[in-house]
PDB file of C-alpha atoms and ligand atoms in Angstrom:
ATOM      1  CA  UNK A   1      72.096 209.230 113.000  1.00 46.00           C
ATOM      2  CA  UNK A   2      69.758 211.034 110.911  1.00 49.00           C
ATOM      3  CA  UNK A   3      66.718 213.130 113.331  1.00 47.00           C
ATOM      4  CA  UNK A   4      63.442 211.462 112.435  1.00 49.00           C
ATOM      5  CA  UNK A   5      61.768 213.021 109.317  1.00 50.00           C
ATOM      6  CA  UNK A   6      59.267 214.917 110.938  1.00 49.00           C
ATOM      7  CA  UNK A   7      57.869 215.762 107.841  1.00 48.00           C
ATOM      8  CA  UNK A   8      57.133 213.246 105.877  1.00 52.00           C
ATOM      9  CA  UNK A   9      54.039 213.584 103.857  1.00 56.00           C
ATOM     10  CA  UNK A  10      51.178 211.610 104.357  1.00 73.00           C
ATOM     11  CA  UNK A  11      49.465 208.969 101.537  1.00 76.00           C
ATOM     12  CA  UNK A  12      46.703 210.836 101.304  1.00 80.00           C
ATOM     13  CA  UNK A  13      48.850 214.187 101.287  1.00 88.00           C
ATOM     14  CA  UNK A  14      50.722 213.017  98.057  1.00 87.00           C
ATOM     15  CA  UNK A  15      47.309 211.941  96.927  1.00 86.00           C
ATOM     16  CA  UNK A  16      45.770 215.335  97.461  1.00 88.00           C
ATOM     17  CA  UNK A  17      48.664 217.422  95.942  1.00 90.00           C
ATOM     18  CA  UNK A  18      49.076 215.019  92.511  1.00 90.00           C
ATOM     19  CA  UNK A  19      45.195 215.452  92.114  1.00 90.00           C
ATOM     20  CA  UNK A  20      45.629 218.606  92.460  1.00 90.00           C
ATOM     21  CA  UNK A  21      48.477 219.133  90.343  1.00 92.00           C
ATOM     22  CA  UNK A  22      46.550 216.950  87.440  1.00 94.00           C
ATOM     23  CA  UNK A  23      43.480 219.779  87.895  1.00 95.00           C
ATOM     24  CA  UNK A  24      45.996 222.613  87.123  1.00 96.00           C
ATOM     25  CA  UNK A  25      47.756 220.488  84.271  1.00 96.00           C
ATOM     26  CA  UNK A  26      44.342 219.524  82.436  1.00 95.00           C
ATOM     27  CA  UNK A  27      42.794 223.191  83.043  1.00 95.00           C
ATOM     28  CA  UNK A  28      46.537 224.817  81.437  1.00 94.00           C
ATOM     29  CA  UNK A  29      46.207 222.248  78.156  1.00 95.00           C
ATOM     30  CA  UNK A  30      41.924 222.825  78.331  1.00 94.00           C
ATOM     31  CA  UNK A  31      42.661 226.497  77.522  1.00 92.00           C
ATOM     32  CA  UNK A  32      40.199 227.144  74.359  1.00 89.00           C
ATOM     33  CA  UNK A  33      42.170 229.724  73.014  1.00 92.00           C
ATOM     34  CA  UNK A  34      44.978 226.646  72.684  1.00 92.00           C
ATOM     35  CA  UNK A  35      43.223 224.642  70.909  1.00 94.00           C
ATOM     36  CA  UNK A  36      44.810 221.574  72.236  1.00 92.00           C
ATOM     37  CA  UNK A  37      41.611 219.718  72.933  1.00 92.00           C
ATOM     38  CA  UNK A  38      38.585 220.104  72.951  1.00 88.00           C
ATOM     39  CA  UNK A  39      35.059 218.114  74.309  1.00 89.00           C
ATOM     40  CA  UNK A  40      36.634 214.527  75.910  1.00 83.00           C
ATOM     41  CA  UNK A  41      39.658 215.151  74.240  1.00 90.00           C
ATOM     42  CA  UNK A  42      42.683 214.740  76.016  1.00 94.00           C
ATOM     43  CA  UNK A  43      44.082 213.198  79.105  1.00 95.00           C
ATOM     44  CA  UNK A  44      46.388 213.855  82.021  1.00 96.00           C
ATOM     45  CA  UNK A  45      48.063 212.315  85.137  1.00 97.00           C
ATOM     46  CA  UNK A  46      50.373 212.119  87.911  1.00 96.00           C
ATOM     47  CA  UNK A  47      52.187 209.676  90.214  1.00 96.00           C
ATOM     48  CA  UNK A  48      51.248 209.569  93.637  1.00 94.00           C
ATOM     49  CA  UNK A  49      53.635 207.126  94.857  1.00 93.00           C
ATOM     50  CA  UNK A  50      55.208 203.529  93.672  1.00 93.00           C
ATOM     51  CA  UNK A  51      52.100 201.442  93.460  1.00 95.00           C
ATOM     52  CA  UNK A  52      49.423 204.232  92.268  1.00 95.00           C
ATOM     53  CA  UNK A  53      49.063 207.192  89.996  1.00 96.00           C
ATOM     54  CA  UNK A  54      45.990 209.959  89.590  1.00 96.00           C
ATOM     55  CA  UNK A  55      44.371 209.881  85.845  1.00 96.00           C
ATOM     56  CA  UNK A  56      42.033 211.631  84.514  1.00 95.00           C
ATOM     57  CA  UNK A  57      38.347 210.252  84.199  1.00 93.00           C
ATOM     58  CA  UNK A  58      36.837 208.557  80.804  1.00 90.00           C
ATOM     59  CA  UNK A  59      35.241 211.302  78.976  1.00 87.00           C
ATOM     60  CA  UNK A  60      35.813 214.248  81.246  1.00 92.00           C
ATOM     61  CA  UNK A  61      36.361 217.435  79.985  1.00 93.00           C
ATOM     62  CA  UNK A  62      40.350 218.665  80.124  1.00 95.00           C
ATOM     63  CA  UNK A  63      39.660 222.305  81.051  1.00 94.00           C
ATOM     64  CA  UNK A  64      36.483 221.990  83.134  1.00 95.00           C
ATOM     65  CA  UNK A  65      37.970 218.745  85.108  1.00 93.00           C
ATOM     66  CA  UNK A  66      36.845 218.863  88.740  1.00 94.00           C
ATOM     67  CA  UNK A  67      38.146 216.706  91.514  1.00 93.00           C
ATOM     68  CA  UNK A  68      35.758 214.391  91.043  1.00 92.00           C
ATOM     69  CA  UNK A  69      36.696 213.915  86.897  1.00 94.00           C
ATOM     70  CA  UNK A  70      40.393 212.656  88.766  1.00 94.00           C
ATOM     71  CA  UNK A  71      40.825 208.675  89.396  1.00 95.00           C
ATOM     72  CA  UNK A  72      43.572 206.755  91.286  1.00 95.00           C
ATOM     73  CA  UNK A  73      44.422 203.535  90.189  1.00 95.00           C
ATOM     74  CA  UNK A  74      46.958 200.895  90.797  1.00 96.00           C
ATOM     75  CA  UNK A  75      49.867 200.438  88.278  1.00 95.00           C
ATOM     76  CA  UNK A  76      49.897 196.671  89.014  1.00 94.00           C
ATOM     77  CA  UNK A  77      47.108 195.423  87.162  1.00 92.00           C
ATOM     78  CA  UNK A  78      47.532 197.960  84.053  1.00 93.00           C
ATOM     79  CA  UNK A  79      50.934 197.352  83.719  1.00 94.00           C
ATOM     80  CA  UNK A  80      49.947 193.827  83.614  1.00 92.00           C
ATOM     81  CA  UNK A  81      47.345 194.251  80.847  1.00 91.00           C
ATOM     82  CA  UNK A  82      50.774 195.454  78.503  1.00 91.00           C
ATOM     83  CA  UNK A  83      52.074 191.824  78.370  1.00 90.00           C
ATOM     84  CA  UNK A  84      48.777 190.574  77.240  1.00 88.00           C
ATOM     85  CA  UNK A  85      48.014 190.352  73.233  1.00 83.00           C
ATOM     86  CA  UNK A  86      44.635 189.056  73.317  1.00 81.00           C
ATOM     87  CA  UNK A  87      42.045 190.746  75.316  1.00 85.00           C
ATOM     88  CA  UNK A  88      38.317 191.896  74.164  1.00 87.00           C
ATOM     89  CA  UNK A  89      37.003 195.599  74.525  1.00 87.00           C
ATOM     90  CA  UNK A  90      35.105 194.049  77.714  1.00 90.00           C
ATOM     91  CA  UNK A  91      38.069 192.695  79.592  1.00 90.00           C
ATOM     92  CA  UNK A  92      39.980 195.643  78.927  1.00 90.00           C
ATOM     93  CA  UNK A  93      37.198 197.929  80.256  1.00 90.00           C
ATOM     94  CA  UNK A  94      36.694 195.720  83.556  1.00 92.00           C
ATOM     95  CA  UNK A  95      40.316 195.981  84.121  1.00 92.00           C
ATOM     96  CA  UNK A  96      39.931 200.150  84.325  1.00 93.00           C
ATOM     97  CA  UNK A  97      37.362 199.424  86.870  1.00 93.00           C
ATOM     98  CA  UNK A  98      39.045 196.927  88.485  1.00 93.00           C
ATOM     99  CA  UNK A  99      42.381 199.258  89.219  1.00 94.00           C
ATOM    100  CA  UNK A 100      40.176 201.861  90.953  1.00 95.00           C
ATOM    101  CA  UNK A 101      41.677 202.696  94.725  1.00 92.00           C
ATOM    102  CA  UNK A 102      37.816 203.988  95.264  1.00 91.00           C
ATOM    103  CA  UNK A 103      35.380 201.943  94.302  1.00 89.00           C
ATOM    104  CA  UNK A 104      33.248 204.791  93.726  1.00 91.00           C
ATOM    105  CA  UNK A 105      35.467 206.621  91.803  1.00 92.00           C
ATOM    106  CA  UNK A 106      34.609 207.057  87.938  1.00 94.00           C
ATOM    107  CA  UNK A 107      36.549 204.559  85.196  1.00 93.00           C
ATOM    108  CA  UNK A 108      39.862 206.208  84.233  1.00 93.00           C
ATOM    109  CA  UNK A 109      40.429 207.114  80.413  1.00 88.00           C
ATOM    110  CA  UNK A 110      41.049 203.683  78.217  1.00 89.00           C
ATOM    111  CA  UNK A 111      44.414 205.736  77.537  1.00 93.00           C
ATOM    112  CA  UNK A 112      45.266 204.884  81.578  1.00 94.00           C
ATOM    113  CA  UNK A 113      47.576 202.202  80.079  1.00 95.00           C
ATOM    114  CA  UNK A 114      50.179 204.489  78.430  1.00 96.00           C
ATOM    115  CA  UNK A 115      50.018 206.899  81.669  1.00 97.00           C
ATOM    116  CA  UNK A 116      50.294 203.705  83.943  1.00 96.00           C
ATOM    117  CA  UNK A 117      53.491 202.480  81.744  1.00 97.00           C
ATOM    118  CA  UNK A 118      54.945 206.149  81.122  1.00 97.00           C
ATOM    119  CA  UNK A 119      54.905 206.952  84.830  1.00 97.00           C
ATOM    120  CA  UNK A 120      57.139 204.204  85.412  1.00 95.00           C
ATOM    121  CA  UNK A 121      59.796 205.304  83.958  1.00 95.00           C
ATOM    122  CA  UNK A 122      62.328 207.156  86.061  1.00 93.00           C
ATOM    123  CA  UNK A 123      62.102 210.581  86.374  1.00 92.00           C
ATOM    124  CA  UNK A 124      58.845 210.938  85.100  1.00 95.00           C
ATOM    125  CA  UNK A 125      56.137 212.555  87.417  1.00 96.00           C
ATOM    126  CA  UNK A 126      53.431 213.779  85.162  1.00 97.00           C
ATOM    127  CA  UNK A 127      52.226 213.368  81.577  1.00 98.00           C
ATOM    128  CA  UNK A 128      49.577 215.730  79.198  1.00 97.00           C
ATOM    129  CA  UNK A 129      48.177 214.329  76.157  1.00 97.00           C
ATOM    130  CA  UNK A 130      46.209 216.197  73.747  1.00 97.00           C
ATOM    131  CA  UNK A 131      45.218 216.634  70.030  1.00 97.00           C
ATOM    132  CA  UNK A 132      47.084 219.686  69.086  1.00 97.00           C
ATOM    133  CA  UNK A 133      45.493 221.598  65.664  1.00 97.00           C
ATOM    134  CA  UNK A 134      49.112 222.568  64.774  1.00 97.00           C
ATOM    135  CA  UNK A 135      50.469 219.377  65.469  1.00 98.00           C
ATOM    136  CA  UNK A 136      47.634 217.238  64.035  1.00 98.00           C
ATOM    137  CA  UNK A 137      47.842 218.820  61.037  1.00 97.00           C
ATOM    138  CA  UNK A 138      51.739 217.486  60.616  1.00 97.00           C
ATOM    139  CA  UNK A 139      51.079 213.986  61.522  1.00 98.00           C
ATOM    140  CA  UNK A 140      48.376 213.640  59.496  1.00 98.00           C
ATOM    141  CA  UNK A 141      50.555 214.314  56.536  1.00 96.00           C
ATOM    142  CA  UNK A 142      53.663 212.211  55.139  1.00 95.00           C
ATOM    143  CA  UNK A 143      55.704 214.450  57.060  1.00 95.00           C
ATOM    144  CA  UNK A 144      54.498 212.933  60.261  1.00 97.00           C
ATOM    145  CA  UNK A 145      58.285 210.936  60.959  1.00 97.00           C
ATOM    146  CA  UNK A 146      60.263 213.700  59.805  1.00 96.00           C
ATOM    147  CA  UNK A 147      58.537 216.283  62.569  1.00 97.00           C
ATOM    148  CA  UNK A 148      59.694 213.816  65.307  1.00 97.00           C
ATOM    149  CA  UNK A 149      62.983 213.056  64.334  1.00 97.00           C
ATOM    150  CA  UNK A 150      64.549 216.222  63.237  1.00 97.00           C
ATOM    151  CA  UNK A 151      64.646 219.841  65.192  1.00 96.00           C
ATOM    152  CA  UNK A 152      64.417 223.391  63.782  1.00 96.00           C
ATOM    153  CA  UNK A 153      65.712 225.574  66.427  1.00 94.00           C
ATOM    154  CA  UNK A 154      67.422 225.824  69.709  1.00 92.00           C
ATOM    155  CA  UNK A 155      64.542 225.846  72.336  1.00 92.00           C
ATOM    156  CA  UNK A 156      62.747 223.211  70.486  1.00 94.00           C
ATOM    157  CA  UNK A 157      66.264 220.680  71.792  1.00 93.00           C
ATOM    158  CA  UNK A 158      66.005 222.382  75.336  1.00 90.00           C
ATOM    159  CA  UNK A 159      62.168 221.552  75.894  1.00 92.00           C
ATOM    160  CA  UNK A 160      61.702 218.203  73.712  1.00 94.00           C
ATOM    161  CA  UNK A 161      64.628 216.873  73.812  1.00 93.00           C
ATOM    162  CA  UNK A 162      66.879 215.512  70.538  1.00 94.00           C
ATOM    163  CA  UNK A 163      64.342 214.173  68.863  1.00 96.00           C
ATOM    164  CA  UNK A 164      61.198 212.813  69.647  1.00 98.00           C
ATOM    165  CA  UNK A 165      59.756 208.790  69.868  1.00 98.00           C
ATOM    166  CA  UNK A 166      57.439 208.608  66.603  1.00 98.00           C
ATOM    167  CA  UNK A 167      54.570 205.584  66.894  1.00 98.00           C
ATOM    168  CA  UNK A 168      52.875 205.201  63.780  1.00 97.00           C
ATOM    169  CA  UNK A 169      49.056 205.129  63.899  1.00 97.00           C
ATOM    170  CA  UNK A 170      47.443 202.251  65.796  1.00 95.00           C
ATOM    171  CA  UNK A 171      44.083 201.299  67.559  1.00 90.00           C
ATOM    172  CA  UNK A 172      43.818 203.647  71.388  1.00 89.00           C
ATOM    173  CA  UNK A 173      43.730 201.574  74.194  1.00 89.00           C
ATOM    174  CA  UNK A 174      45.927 198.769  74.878  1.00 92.00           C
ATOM    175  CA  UNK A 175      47.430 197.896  71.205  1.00 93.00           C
ATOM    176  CA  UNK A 176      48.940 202.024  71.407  1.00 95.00           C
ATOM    177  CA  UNK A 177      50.234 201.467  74.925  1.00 96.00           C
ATOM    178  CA  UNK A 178      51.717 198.193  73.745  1.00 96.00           C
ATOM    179  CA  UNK A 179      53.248 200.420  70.673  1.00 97.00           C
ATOM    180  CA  UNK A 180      54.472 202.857  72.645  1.00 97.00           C
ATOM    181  CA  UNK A 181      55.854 201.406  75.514  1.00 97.00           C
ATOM    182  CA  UNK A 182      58.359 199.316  72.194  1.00 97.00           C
ATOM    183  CA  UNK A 183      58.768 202.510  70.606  1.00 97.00           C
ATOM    184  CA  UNK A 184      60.007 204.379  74.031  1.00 97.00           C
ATOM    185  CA  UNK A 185      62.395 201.509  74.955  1.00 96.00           C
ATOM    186  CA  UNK A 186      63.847 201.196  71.460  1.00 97.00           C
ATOM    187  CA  UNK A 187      64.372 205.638  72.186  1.00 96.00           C
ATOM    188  CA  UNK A 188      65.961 205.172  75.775  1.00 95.00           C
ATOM    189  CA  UNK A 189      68.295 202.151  74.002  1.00 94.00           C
ATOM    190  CA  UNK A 190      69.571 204.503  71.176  1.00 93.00           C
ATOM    191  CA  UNK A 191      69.274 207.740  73.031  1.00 91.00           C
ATOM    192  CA  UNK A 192      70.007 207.253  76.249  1.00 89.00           C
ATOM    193  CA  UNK A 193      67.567 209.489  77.535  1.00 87.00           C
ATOM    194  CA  UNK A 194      64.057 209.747  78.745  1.00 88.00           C
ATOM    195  CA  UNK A 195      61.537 211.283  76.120  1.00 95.00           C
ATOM    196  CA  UNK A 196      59.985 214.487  76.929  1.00 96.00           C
ATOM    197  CA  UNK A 197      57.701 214.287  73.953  1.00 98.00           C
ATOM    198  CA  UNK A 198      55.782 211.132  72.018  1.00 98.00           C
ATOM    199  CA  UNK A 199      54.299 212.188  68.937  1.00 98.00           C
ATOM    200  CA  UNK A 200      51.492 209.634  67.748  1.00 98.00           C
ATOM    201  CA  UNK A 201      50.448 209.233  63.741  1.00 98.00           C
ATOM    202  CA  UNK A 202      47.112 210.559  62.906  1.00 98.00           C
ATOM    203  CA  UNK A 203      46.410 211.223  66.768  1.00 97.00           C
ATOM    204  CA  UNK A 204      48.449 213.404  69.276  1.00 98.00           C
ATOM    205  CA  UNK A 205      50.886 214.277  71.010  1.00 98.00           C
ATOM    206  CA  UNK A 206      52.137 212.656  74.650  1.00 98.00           C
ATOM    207  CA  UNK A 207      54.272 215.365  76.899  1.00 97.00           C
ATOM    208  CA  UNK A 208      56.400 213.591  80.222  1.00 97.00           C
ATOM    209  CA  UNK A 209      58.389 215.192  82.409  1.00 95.00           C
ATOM    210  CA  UNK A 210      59.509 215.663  85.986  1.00 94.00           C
ATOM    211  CA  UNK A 211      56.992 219.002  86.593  1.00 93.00           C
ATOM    212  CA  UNK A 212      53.414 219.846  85.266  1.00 93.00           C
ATOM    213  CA  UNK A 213      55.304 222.580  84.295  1.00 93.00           C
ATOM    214  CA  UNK A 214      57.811 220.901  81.818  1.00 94.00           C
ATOM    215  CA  UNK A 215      54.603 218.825  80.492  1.00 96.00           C
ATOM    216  CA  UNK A 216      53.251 222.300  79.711  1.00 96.00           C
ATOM    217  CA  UNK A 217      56.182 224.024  77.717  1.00 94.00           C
ATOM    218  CA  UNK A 218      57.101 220.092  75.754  1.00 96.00           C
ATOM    219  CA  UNK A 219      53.796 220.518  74.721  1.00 97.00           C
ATOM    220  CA  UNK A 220      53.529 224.627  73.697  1.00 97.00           C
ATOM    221  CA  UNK A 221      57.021 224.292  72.373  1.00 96.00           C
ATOM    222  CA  UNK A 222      56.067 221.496  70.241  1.00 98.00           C
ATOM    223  CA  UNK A 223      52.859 223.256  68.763  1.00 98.00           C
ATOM    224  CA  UNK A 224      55.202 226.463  68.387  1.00 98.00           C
ATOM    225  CA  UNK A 225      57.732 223.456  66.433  1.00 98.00           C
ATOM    226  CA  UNK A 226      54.762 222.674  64.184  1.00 98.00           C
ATOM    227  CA  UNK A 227      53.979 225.860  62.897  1.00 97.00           C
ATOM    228  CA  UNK A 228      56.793 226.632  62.007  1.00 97.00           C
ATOM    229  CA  UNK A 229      57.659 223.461  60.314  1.00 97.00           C
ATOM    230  CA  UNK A 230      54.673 223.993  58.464  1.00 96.00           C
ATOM    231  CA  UNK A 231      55.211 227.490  57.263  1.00 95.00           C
ATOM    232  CA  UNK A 232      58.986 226.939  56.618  1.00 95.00           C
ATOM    233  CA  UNK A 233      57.368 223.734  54.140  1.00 93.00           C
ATOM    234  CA  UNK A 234      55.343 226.372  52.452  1.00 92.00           C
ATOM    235  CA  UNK A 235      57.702 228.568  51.967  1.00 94.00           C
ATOM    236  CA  UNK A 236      60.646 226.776  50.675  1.00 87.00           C
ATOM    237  CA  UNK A 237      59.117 223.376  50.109  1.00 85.00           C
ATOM    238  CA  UNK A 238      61.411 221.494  52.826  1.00 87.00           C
ATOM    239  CA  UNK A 239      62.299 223.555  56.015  1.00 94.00           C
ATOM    240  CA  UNK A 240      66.152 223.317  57.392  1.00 95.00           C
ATOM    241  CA  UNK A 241      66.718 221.526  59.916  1.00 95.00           C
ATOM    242  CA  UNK A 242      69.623 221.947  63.113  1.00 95.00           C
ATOM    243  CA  UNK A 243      72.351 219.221  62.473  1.00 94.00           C
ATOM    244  CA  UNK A 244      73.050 216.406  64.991  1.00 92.00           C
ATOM    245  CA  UNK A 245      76.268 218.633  66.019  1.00 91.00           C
ATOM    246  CA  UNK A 246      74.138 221.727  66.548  1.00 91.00           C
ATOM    247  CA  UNK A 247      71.605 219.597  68.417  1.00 91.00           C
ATOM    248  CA  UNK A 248      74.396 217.753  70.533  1.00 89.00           C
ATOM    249  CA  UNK A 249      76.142 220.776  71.337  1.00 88.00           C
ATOM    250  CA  UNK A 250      72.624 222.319  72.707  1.00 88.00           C
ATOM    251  CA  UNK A 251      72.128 218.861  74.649  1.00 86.00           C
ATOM    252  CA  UNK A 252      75.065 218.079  76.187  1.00 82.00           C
ATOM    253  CA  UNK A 253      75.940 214.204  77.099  1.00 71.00           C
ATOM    254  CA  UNK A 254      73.364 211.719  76.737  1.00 72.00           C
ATOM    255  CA  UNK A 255      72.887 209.904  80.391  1.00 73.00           C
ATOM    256  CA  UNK A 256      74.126 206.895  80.458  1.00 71.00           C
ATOM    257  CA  UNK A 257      73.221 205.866  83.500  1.00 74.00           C
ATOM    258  CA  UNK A 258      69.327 206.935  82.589  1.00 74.00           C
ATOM    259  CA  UNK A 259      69.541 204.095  80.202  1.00 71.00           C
ATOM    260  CA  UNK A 260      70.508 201.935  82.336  1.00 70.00           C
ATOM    261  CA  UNK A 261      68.390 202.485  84.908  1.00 76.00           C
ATOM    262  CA  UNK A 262      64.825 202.991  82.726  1.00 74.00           C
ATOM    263  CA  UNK A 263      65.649 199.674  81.059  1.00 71.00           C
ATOM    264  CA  UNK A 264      66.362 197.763  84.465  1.00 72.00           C
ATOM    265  CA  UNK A 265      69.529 197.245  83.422  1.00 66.00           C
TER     266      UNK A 265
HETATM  267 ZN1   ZN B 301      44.191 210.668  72.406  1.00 77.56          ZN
END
């Protein structure tokens, strides 16, 4: 018989540490010298437990966000919102207020809808998303789908995985979480794996992972990806890429069992 878990942390502990966590992610990815995001650019957030997740606040600023810039809402009703396909700007918008634990808390970022779905799947504690100048300037160019599918060197497959999901450019707030959310299961079907990195057409990039630390370095490693895919384009008009074996043989064996288990299988 197992001693009692003395312990155990309380609701409002886990509460405190993934707000916390979510100040030290946005202020990493504010950094000007970055140049990730800038102004209300950007968002972040972290689970807190399985019915409610910390996000950060509508038009907050990533790397001045205070404790007050962080909002937890439920997953329930956003999660909801994904199986709708008509809803006006104005039900949408009472929704964000609606999913507020604190009433007087300020209205989480429209983009609370892709955090809400993304932190659902398993694995995944915390997610960054910003509007990279080195990645930005890829998917804003017909190269946009080649960038996410293909990888140019080793650490690139260690940090963001195989390949990344693509989602071609659509309207942010609940039409992009409804595009992402069919663009990440059709990944985890064929890949077997969880994302680390969600690249979005004429937009941004979307980092998951287990640590605010492995958000940090998918989304560095990425930008670092970029640049180089852009100056290896300049120089020799189409930059080589690893092959599938040379990515596989960095990877290892897709998870199977992820699969299964992020697809309620
Ligand atoms: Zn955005």
């Amino acid at each position: 018989m197992p001693a009692l878990r003395m312990t155990k942390p309380s609701a409002a502990n886990d509460q405190t540490r993934a707000r916390e966590a979510v100040l030290t992610l946005s202020h990493e990815l504010g950094r000007e010298d970055r140049r990730l995001a800038i102004l209300g650019e950007g968002n972040t957030s972290a689970r807190v437990s399985a019915t409610t997740f910390v996000v950060k606040a509508s038009g907050s600023n990533l790397a001045s966000l205070s404790r007050a810039d962080v909002t937890e809402c439920r997953f329930a009703e956003l999660l909801a919102l994904l199986e709708q396909d008509l809803m006006t700007d104005a039900a949408i918008d009472q929704t964000l207020f609606a999913v507020r634990v604190d009433a007087d808390a300020r209205k989480p970022s429209v983009e609370a809808i892709f955090h809400a779905y993304l932190l659902t799947l398993p694995g995944v504690n915390f997610i960054g998303h910003t509007h990279p100048v080195a990645i930005n300037q890829v998917l804003c160019s017909k190269h946009a789908r080649t960038f996410a599918k293909r990888r140019l060197f080793p650490d690139e497959v260690v940090c963001c995985g195989v390949e990344s999901v693509f989602v071609p450019y659509l309207d942010p707030g609940l039409k992009l979480a409804q595009g992402i959310r069919r663009a990440v299961v059709a990944y985890i079907k064929r890949i077997s794996r969880p994302p680390r990195v969600i690249l979005l057409e004429n937009h941004g990039i979307i980092a998951l992972g287990a640590t605010l630390e492995s958000v940090l370095a998918a989304t560095k490693m990425t930008v670092k990806a970029a640049e180089i895919f852009v100056g290896a384009a300049a120089i020799s008009g189409q930059p080589r890429f690893l092959s599938a074996a040379q990515i596989v043989r960095i990877a290892g064996r897709p998870d199977e069992h992820y699969r299964q288990k992020a697809l309620g299988l």
